[in-house]
PDB file of C-alpha atoms in Angstrom:
ATOM      1  CA  MET A   1      15.834 -10.424  -2.580  1.00  0.00           C
ATOM      2  CA  ASP A   2      15.639  -7.833  -5.328  1.00  0.00           C
ATOM      3  CA  LYS A   3      13.262  -4.868  -5.012  1.00  0.00           C
ATOM      4  CA  ILE A   4      11.325  -6.151  -8.009  1.00  0.00           C
ATOM      5  CA  SER A   5       9.982  -9.671  -7.726  1.00  0.00           C
ATOM      6  CA  GLU A   6       6.827 -11.728  -7.792  1.00  0.00           C
ATOM      7  CA  GLU A   7       7.957 -13.098  -4.423  1.00  0.00           C
ATOM      8  CA  ARG A   8       7.352  -9.686  -2.863  1.00  0.00           C
ATOM      9  CA  ILE A   9       3.772  -9.682  -4.153  1.00  0.00           C
ATOM     10  CA  ASP A  10       3.222 -13.112  -2.608  1.00  0.00           C
ATOM     11  CA  LEU A  11       4.876 -11.938   0.609  1.00  0.00           C
ATOM     12  CA  ALA A  12       2.556  -8.920   0.863  1.00  0.00           C
ATOM     13  CA  VAL A  13      -0.501 -11.178   0.606  1.00  0.00           C
ATOM     14  CA  LYS A  14       0.990 -13.657   3.082  1.00  0.00           C
ATOM     15  CA  ASN A  15       1.708 -10.806   5.506  1.00  0.00           C
ATOM     16  CA  PHE A  16      -1.923  -9.712   5.329  1.00  0.00           C
ATOM     17  CA  TYR A  17      -3.194 -13.238   5.986  1.00  0.00           C
ATOM     18  CA  GLN A  18      -0.834 -13.458   8.963  1.00  0.00           C
ATOM     19  CA  GLY A  19      -2.468 -10.424  10.580  1.00  0.00           C
ATOM     20  CA  TYR A  20      -0.714  -7.317   9.325  1.00  0.00           C
ATOM     21  CA  ASN A  21      -3.027  -4.517   8.260  1.00  0.00           C
ATOM     22  CA  CYS A  22      -3.128  -3.557   4.567  1.00  0.00           C
ATOM     23  CA  ALA A  23      -0.431  -0.884   4.844  1.00  0.00           C
ATOM     24  CA  GLN A  24       1.852  -3.095   6.902  1.00  0.00           C
ATOM     25  CA  ALA A  25       1.398  -5.983   4.483  1.00  0.00           C
ATOM     26  CA  ILE A  26       2.621  -3.812   1.597  1.00  0.00           C
ATOM     27  CA  CYS A  27       5.424  -2.061   3.468  1.00  0.00           C
ATOM     28  CA  THR A  28       6.897  -5.083   5.225  1.00  0.00           C
ATOM     29  CA  ALA A  29       7.179  -6.945   1.915  1.00  0.00           C
ATOM     30  CA  TRP A  30       9.736  -4.337   0.818  1.00  0.00           C
ATOM     31  CA  ALA A  31      11.291  -3.503   4.216  1.00  0.00           C
ATOM     32  CA  ASP A  32      14.727  -4.940   3.457  1.00  0.00           C
ATOM     33  CA  ALA A  33      14.852  -3.216   0.067  1.00  0.00           C
ATOM     34  CA  TYR A  34      14.788   0.152   1.833  1.00  0.00           C
ATOM     35  CA  GLY A  35      17.133  -0.742   4.684  1.00  0.00           C
ATOM     36  CA  PHE A  36      14.493  -1.345   7.347  1.00  0.00           C
ATOM     37  CA  THR A  37      13.701  -4.355   9.446  1.00  0.00           C
ATOM     38  CA  GLU A  38      10.253  -5.865   9.187  1.00  0.00           C
ATOM     39  CA  GLU A  39       9.515  -4.571  12.691  1.00  0.00           C
ATOM     40  CA  GLN A  40      10.556  -1.006  11.828  1.00  0.00           C
ATOM     41  CA  MET A  41       8.460  -0.974   8.681  1.00  0.00           C
ATOM     42  CA  ALA A  42       5.501  -2.546  10.493  1.00  0.00           C
ATOM     43  CA  LYS A  43       5.625   0.197  13.128  1.00  0.00           C
ATOM     44  CA  MET A  44       6.067   2.937  10.520  1.00  0.00           C
ATOM     45  CA  SER A  45       2.959   1.820   8.640  1.00  0.00           C
ATOM     46  CA  SER A  46       0.835   0.589  11.557  1.00  0.00           C
ATOM     47  CA  CYS A  47      -1.465   3.618  11.764  1.00  0.00           C
ATOM     48  CA  PHE A  48      -2.569   3.398   8.133  1.00  0.00           C
ATOM     49  CA  GLY A  49      -4.609   0.176   8.271  1.00  0.00           C
ATOM     50  CA  GLY A  50      -8.381   0.174   8.028  1.00  0.00           C
ATOM     51  CA  GLY A  51      -8.344   3.303   5.924  1.00  0.00           C
ATOM     52  CA  ILE A  52      -6.073   5.156   8.371  1.00  0.00           C
ATOM     53  CA  GLY A  53      -6.704   4.099  11.953  1.00  0.00           C
ATOM     54  CA  ARG A  54      -9.787   2.098  10.947  1.00  0.00           C
ATOM     55  CA  MET A  55     -11.595   5.316  10.010  1.00  0.00           C
ATOM     56  CA  ARG A  56     -12.259   3.890   6.516  1.00  0.00           C
ATOM     57  CA  LYS A  57     -10.614   6.810   4.703  1.00  0.00           C
ATOM     58  CA  THR A  58      -7.745   6.226   2.229  1.00  0.00           C
ATOM     59  CA  CYS A  59      -7.120   2.486   1.798  1.00  0.00           C
ATOM     60  CA  GLY A  60      -4.233   1.207   3.887  1.00  0.00           C
ATOM     61  CA  ALA A  61      -2.752  -0.699   0.945  1.00  0.00           C
ATOM     62  CA  ALA A  62      -2.634   2.528  -1.065  1.00  0.00           C
ATOM     63  CA  CYS A  63      -1.105   4.338   1.924  1.00  0.00           C
ATOM     64  CA  GLY A  64       1.524   1.610   2.186  1.00  0.00           C
ATOM     65  CA  MET A  65       2.379   2.080  -1.484  1.00  0.00           C
ATOM     66  CA  PHE A  66       2.669   5.837  -0.918  1.00  0.00           C
ATOM     67  CA  ILE A  67       5.033   5.238   2.020  1.00  0.00           C
ATOM     68  CA  LEU A  68       7.204   3.136  -0.302  1.00  0.00           C
ATOM     69  CA  LEU A  69       7.045   5.862  -2.946  1.00  0.00           C
ATOM     70  CA  GLY A  70       8.320   8.369  -0.408  1.00  0.00           C
ATOM     71  CA  LEU A  71      11.211   6.055   0.412  1.00  0.00           C
ATOM     72  CA  GLU A  72      11.888   5.412  -3.270  1.00  0.00           C
ATOM     73  CA  GLU A  73      11.894   8.989  -4.526  1.00  0.00           C
ATOM     74  CA  GLY A  74      10.402  11.367  -1.997  1.00  0.00           C
ATOM     75  CA  ASN A  75      11.888  14.791  -1.498  1.00  0.00           C
ATOM     76  CA  ALA A  76      13.576  15.731   1.755  1.00  0.00           C
ATOM     77  CA  VAL A  77      14.288  19.404   1.224  1.00  0.00           C
ATOM     78  CA  ALA A  78      11.621  21.720   2.587  1.00  0.00           C
ATOM     79  CA  GLU A  79      12.075  24.390  -0.095  1.00  0.00           C
ATOM     80  CA  ASP A  80      12.173  21.931  -3.029  1.00  0.00           C
ATOM     81  CA  LYS A  81       8.916  22.804  -4.779  1.00  0.00           C
ATOM     82  CA  ASP A  82       9.891  20.927  -7.946  1.00  0.00           C
ATOM     83  CA  GLY A  83      10.688  17.804  -5.915  1.00  0.00           C
ATOM     84  CA  LYS A  84       7.363  18.049  -4.117  1.00  0.00           C
ATOM     85  CA  ALA A  85       5.522  18.530  -7.376  1.00  0.00           C
ATOM     86  CA  ALA A  86       7.241  15.521  -8.950  1.00  0.00           C
ATOM     87  CA  ASN A  87       6.401  13.409  -5.914  1.00  0.00           C
ATOM     88  CA  TYR A  88       2.786  14.549  -5.870  1.00  0.00           C
ATOM     89  CA  LYS A  89       2.496  13.831  -9.600  1.00  0.00           C
ATOM     90  CA  THR A  90       3.725  10.261  -9.151  1.00  0.00           C
ATOM     91  CA  THR A  91       1.520   9.820  -6.074  1.00  0.00           C
ATOM     92  CA  GLN A  92      -1.522  10.882  -8.088  1.00  0.00           C
ATOM     93  CA  GLU A  93      -0.555   8.615 -10.990  1.00  0.00           C
ATOM     94  CA  LEU A  94      -0.212   5.616  -8.653  1.00  0.00           C
ATOM     95  CA  ALA A  95      -3.485   6.525  -6.926  1.00  0.00           C
ATOM     96  CA  LYS A  96      -5.207   6.524 -10.324  1.00  0.00           C
ATOM     97  CA  ARG A  97      -3.748   3.118 -11.181  1.00  0.00           C
ATOM     98  CA  PHE A  98      -4.902   1.842  -7.808  1.00  0.00           C
ATOM     99  CA  ALA A  99      -8.445   3.155  -8.324  1.00  0.00           C
ATOM    100  CA  ASP A 100      -8.613   1.885 -11.903  1.00  0.00           C
ATOM    101  CA  ARG A 101      -7.682  -1.614 -10.776  1.00  0.00           C
ATOM    102  CA  ASN A 102      -9.541  -1.740  -7.454  1.00  0.00           C
ATOM    103  CA  GLY A 103     -13.130  -0.739  -8.062  1.00  0.00           C
ATOM    104  CA  GLY A 104     -12.715   2.913  -8.972  1.00  0.00           C
ATOM    105  CA  SER A 105     -11.733   4.316  -5.587  1.00  0.00           C
ATOM    106  CA  ILE A 106      -8.887   4.639  -3.099  1.00  0.00           C
ATOM    107  CA  GLU A 107     -11.306   5.038  -0.184  1.00  0.00           C
ATOM    108  CA  CYS A 108     -11.548   2.087   2.205  1.00  0.00           C
ATOM    109  CA  ALA A 109     -15.278   2.489   2.869  1.00  0.00           C
ATOM    110  CA  GLU A 110     -16.051   2.511  -0.849  1.00  0.00           C
ATOM    111  CA  LEU A 111     -13.815  -0.492  -1.517  1.00  0.00           C
ATOM    112  CA  LEU A 112     -15.557  -2.375   1.300  1.00  0.00           C
ATOM    113  CA  LYS A 113     -18.936  -1.254  -0.098  1.00  0.00           C
ATOM    114  CA  MET A 114     -19.801   0.442   3.184  1.00  0.00           C
ATOM    115  CA  GLY A 115     -21.129   3.526   1.446  1.00  0.00           C
ATOM    116  CA  ASN A 116     -20.420   7.027   2.601  1.00  0.00           C
ATOM    117  CA  ILE A 117     -19.913   6.323   6.283  1.00  0.00           C
ATOM    118  CA  GLN A 118     -18.962   8.780   8.950  1.00  0.00           C
ATOM    119  CA  THR A 119     -15.578   8.411  10.582  1.00  0.00           C
ATOM    120  CA  SER A 120     -15.628   5.277  12.669  1.00  0.00           C
ATOM    121  CA  THR A 121     -15.002   5.464  16.388  1.00  0.00           C
ATOM    122  CA  ASN A 122     -14.724   1.690  16.595  1.00  0.00           C
ATOM    123  CA  TYR A 123     -11.012   1.117  16.867  1.00  0.00           C
ATOM    124  CA  GLN A 124     -11.136  -2.648  17.437  1.00  0.00           C
ATOM    125  CA  PRO A 125      -9.844  -4.614  14.446  1.00  0.00           C
ATOM    126  CA  ASP A 126     -12.010  -7.436  13.176  1.00  0.00           C
ATOM    127  CA  ALA A 127     -10.903 -10.967  13.982  1.00  0.00           C
ATOM    128  CA  ARG A 128      -9.115 -12.582  11.052  1.00  0.00           C
ATOM    129  CA  THR A 129     -11.395 -15.554  10.540  1.00  0.00           C
ATOM    130  CA  ALA A 130     -12.394 -17.527   7.460  1.00  0.00           C
ATOM    131  CA  GLN A 131     -15.601 -15.456   7.331  1.00  0.00           C
ATOM    132  CA  TYR A 132     -13.583 -12.231   7.470  1.00  0.00           C
ATOM    133  CA  PHE A 133     -11.485 -13.277   4.479  1.00  0.00           C
ATOM    134  CA  GLU A 134     -14.540 -14.503   2.544  1.00  0.00           C
ATOM    135  CA  LYS A 135     -16.360 -11.165   2.746  1.00  0.00           C
ATOM    136  CA  ARG A 136     -13.393  -8.820   2.322  1.00  0.00           C
ATOM    137  CA  PRO A 137     -11.726  -7.725  -0.900  1.00  0.00           C
ATOM    138  CA  CYS A 138      -8.638  -6.763   1.122  1.00  0.00           C
ATOM    139  CA  PRO A 139      -6.354  -9.708   0.220  1.00  0.00           C
ATOM    140  CA  LYS A 140      -6.994  -9.076  -3.483  1.00  0.00           C
ATOM    141  CA  ILE A 141      -6.477  -5.334  -3.020  1.00  0.00           C
ATOM    142  CA  VAL A 142      -3.187  -5.958  -1.199  1.00  0.00           C
ATOM    143  CA  GLU A 143      -2.106  -8.251  -4.031  1.00  0.00           C
ATOM    144  CA  GLU A 144      -3.076  -5.754  -6.725  1.00  0.00           C
ATOM    145  CA  THR A 145      -1.361  -2.890  -4.878  1.00  0.00           C
ATOM    146  CA  ALA A 146       1.834  -4.915  -4.520  1.00  0.00           C
ATOM    147  CA  ARG A 147       1.609  -5.715  -8.229  1.00  0.00           C
ATOM    148  CA  ILE A 148       1.195  -1.991  -9.072  1.00  0.00           C
ATOM    149  CA  TRP A 149       4.253  -1.166  -6.970  1.00  0.00           C
ATOM    150  CA  ASN A 150       6.264  -3.958  -8.583  1.00  0.00           C
ATOM    151  CA  GLU A 151       5.259  -2.702 -12.053  1.00  0.00           C
ATOM    152  CA  TYR A 152       6.189   0.858 -11.111  1.00  0.00           C
ATOM    153  CA  LEU A 153       9.660  -0.248 -10.025  1.00  0.00           C
ATOM    154  CA  GLN A 154      10.087  -2.248 -13.241  1.00  0.00           C
ATOM    155  CA  GLU A 155       9.074   0.807 -15.289  1.00  0.00           C
ATOM    156  CA  LYS A 156      11.739   2.858 -13.503  1.00  0.00           C
ATOM    157  CA  VAL A 157      14.379   0.274 -14.371  1.00  0.00           C
ATOM    158  CA  ASN A 158      13.205   0.116 -17.987  1.00  0.00           C
ATOM    159  CA  ASN A 159      13.247   3.921 -18.282  1.00  0.00           C
ATOM    160  CA  ARG A 160      16.802   4.046 -16.927  1.00  0.00           C
ATOM    161  CA  ASN A 161      17.935   1.409 -19.415  1.00  0.00           C
ATOM    162  CA  ASN A 162      16.393   3.169 -22.438  1.00  0.00           C
TER     163      ASN A 162
END
């Protein structure tokens, strides 16, 4: 499967419905494209669900997209300030796209309309029931995040070809 495809968007949503957290759903949909197994990518992104460890901070789907960005074009040289700056710039641009298309925020608590909550100490994930999916925007957010990532990759290809 190519890095850029509608199938990957569908796979991300399917992964979420099957029980992966938001970050895992995004990352596992592109695992093979970056040379990882689904299991490796699921482990790598496992701590980012629920707004990072269910603390309702930065949305797991956004975190998953940022993990993919690091794999796509992250810098790996400690002294490379220009590389870091370029990566941070793209991270901020993708975060803005995410917020613009997902209710104006990248914060899990705000996206879930939980208000300004304190860090949660409840580490138990909610059961994935029909009621859970009815009240949560998460499947739509996962879909939109996967779509943003897909669009970003397409833009890179288009820029290379121009």
